[in-house]
Coordinates of C-alpha atoms in Angstrom, one line a residue:
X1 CA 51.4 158.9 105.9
X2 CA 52.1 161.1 103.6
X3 CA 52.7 158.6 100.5
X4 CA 49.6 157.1 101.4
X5 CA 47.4 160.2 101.0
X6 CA 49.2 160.7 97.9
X7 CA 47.5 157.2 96.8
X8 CA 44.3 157.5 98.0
X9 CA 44.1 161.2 96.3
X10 CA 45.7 159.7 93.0
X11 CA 43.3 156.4 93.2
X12 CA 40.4 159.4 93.7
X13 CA 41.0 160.6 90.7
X14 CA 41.4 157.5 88.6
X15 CA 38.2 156.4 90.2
X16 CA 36.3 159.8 89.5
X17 CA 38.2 159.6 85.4
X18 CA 37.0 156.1 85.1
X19 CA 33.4 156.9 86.3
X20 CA 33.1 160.3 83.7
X21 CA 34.6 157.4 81.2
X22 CA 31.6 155.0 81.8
X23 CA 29.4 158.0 81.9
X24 CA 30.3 159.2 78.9
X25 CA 30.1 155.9 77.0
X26 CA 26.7 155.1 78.4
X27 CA 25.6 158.6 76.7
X28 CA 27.3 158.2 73.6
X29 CA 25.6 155.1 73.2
X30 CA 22.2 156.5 73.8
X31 CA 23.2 159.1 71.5
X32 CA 24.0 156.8 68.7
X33 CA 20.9 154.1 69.4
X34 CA 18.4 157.4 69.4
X35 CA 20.2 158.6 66.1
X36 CA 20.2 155.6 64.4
X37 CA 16.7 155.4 65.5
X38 CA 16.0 158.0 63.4
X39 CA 17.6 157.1 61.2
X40 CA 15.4 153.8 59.8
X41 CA 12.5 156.3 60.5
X42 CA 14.4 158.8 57.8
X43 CA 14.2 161.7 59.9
X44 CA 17.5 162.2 58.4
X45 CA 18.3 165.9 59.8
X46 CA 17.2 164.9 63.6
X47 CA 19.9 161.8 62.9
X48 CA 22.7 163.7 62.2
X49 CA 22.0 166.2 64.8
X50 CA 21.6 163.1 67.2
X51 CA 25.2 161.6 65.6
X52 CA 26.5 165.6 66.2
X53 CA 26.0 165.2 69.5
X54 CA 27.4 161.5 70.0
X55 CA 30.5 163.1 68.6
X56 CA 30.9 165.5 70.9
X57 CA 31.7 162.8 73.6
X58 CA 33.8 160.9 71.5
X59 CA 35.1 163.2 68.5
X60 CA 37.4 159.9 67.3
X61 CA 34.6 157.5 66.3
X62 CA 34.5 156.4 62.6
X63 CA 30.5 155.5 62.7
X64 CA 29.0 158.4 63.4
X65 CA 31.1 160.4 61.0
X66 CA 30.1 157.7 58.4
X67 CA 26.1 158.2 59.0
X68 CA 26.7 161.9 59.2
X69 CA 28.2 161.9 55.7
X70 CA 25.5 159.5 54.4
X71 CA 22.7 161.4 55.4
X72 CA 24.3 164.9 53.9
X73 CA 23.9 162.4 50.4
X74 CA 21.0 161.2 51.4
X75 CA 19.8 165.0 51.5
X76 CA 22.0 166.5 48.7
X77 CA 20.2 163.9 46.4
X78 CA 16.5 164.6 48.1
X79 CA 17.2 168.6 47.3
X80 CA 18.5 167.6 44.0
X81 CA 15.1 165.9 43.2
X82 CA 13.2 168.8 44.7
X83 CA 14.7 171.6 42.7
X84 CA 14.5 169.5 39.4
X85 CA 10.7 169.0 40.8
X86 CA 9.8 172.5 41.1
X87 CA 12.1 173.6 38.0
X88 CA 9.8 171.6 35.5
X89 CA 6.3 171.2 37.0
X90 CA 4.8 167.7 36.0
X91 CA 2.3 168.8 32.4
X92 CA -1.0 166.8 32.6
X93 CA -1.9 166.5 29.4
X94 CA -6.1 167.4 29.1
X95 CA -8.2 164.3 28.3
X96 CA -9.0 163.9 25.0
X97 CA -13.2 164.3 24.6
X98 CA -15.1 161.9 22.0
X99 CA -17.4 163.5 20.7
X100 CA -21.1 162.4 20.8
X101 CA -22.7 160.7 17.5
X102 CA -26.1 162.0 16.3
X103 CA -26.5 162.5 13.0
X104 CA -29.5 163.7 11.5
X105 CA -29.9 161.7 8.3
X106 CA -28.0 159.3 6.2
X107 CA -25.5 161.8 4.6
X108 CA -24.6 163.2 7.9
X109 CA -23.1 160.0 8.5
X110 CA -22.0 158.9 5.3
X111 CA -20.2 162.2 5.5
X112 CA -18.4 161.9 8.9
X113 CA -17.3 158.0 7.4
X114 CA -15.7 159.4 4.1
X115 CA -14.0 162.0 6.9
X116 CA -12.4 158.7 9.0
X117 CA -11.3 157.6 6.1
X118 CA -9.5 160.9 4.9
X119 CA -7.8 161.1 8.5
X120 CA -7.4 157.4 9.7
X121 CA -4.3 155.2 7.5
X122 CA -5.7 151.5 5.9
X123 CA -5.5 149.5 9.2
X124 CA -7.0 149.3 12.4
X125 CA -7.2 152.2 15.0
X126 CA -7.8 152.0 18.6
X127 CA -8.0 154.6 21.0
X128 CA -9.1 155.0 24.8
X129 CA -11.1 158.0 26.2
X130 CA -12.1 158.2 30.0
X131 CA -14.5 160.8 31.0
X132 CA -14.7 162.4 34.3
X133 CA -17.3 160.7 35.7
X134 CA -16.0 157.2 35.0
X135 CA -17.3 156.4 31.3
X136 CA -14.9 154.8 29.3
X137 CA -15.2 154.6 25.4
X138 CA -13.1 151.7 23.6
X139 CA -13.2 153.6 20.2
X140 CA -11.8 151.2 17.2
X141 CA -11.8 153.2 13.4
X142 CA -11.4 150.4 10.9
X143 CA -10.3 151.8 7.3
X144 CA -10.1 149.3 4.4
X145 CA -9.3 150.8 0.8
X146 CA -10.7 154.4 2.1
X147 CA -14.1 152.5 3.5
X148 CA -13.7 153.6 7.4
X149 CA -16.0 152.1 9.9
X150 CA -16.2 153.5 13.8
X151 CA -16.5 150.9 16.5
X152 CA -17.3 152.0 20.1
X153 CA -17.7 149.9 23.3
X154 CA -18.9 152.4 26.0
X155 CA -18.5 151.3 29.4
X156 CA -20.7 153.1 32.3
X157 CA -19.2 153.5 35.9
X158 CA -21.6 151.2 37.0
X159 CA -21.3 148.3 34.5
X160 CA -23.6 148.4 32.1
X161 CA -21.7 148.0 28.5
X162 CA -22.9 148.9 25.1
X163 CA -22.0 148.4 21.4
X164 CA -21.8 150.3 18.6
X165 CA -20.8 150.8 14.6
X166 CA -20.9 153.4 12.8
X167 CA -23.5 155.3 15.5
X168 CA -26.3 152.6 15.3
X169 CA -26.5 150.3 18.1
X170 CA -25.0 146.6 17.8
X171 CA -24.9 143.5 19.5
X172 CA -21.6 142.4 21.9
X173 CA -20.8 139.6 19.6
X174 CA -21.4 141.5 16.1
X175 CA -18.8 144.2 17.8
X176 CA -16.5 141.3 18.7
X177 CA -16.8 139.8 15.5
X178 CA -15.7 143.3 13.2
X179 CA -13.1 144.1 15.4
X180 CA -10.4 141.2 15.4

């Protein structure tokens, strides 16, 4: 009698060790299925708090310790980025303005020519300007043997397009044509 309540006390025990066993695997993989979970969704510090815990139940497994160590890389390389971030803010260089062509007579503008010719070298120049409210100026300063000539195709936000050299209003082909 007395071996046999031995047994049944011993076959207790292994029955109550291999229910915390199944227990305890049935939680670690929760653990691991949540944290890897979290993982695809890159909530990288609720991952490895999630993988933290998974190892608490089983302190011997190789995969968690393998996430945990990739998401500390993961992060070391995100703070690296920060910090290089906020050490050299981003420098938005202002728009460049174009400036408006009215001249008042023929000199004004025979002047401002001779002027693109001083500053602009013997070849083609193009140059882009947006404005804030959506205008766009295709601006094209063609110098020839110190003879400068000012193209501009402006573009309005809603469409409309129109030519012009030199300050005087041209046609689309004519501006075409002079600007190959």
């Amino acid at each position: 009698k007395t071996q046999i309540a031995n047994i049944d006390a011993t076959l207790a025990i292994l029955a109550a060790n291999q229910k915390k066993i199944e227990e305890d695997n049935l939680q670690y993989k929760t653990f691991i299925a949540s944290a890897d979970k979290l993982f695809d969704e890159k909530k990288y510090k609720e991952a490895k708090g999630t993988y933290g815990k998974a190892l608490t139940i089983k302190e011997n497994e190789q995969y968690p310790k393998d996430r945990i160590s990739k998401i500390d890389a993961i992060l070391e390389k995100e703070n690296a980025t920060a910090q290089n971030t906020q050490k050299e803010p981003e420098k938005v260089a202002p728009k460049p303005k174009i400036e408006e062509l009215k001249f008042k007579n023929e000199q004004e503008r025979i002047k401002y020519l001779s002027e693109l010719a001083l500053k602009y070298p013997d070849r083609k120049t193009v140059e882009n300007y947006t404005e804030d409210n959506g205008k766009q100026t295709l601006r094209i300063i063609i110098n020839n043997d110190g003879v400068a000539h000012e193209y501009r195709k402006i573009k309005q936000p809603w469409g409309d397009e129109y030519f012009f050299k030199d300050g005087k209003s041209i046609s689309k082909s004519l501006f075409l044509g002079e600007t190959k």
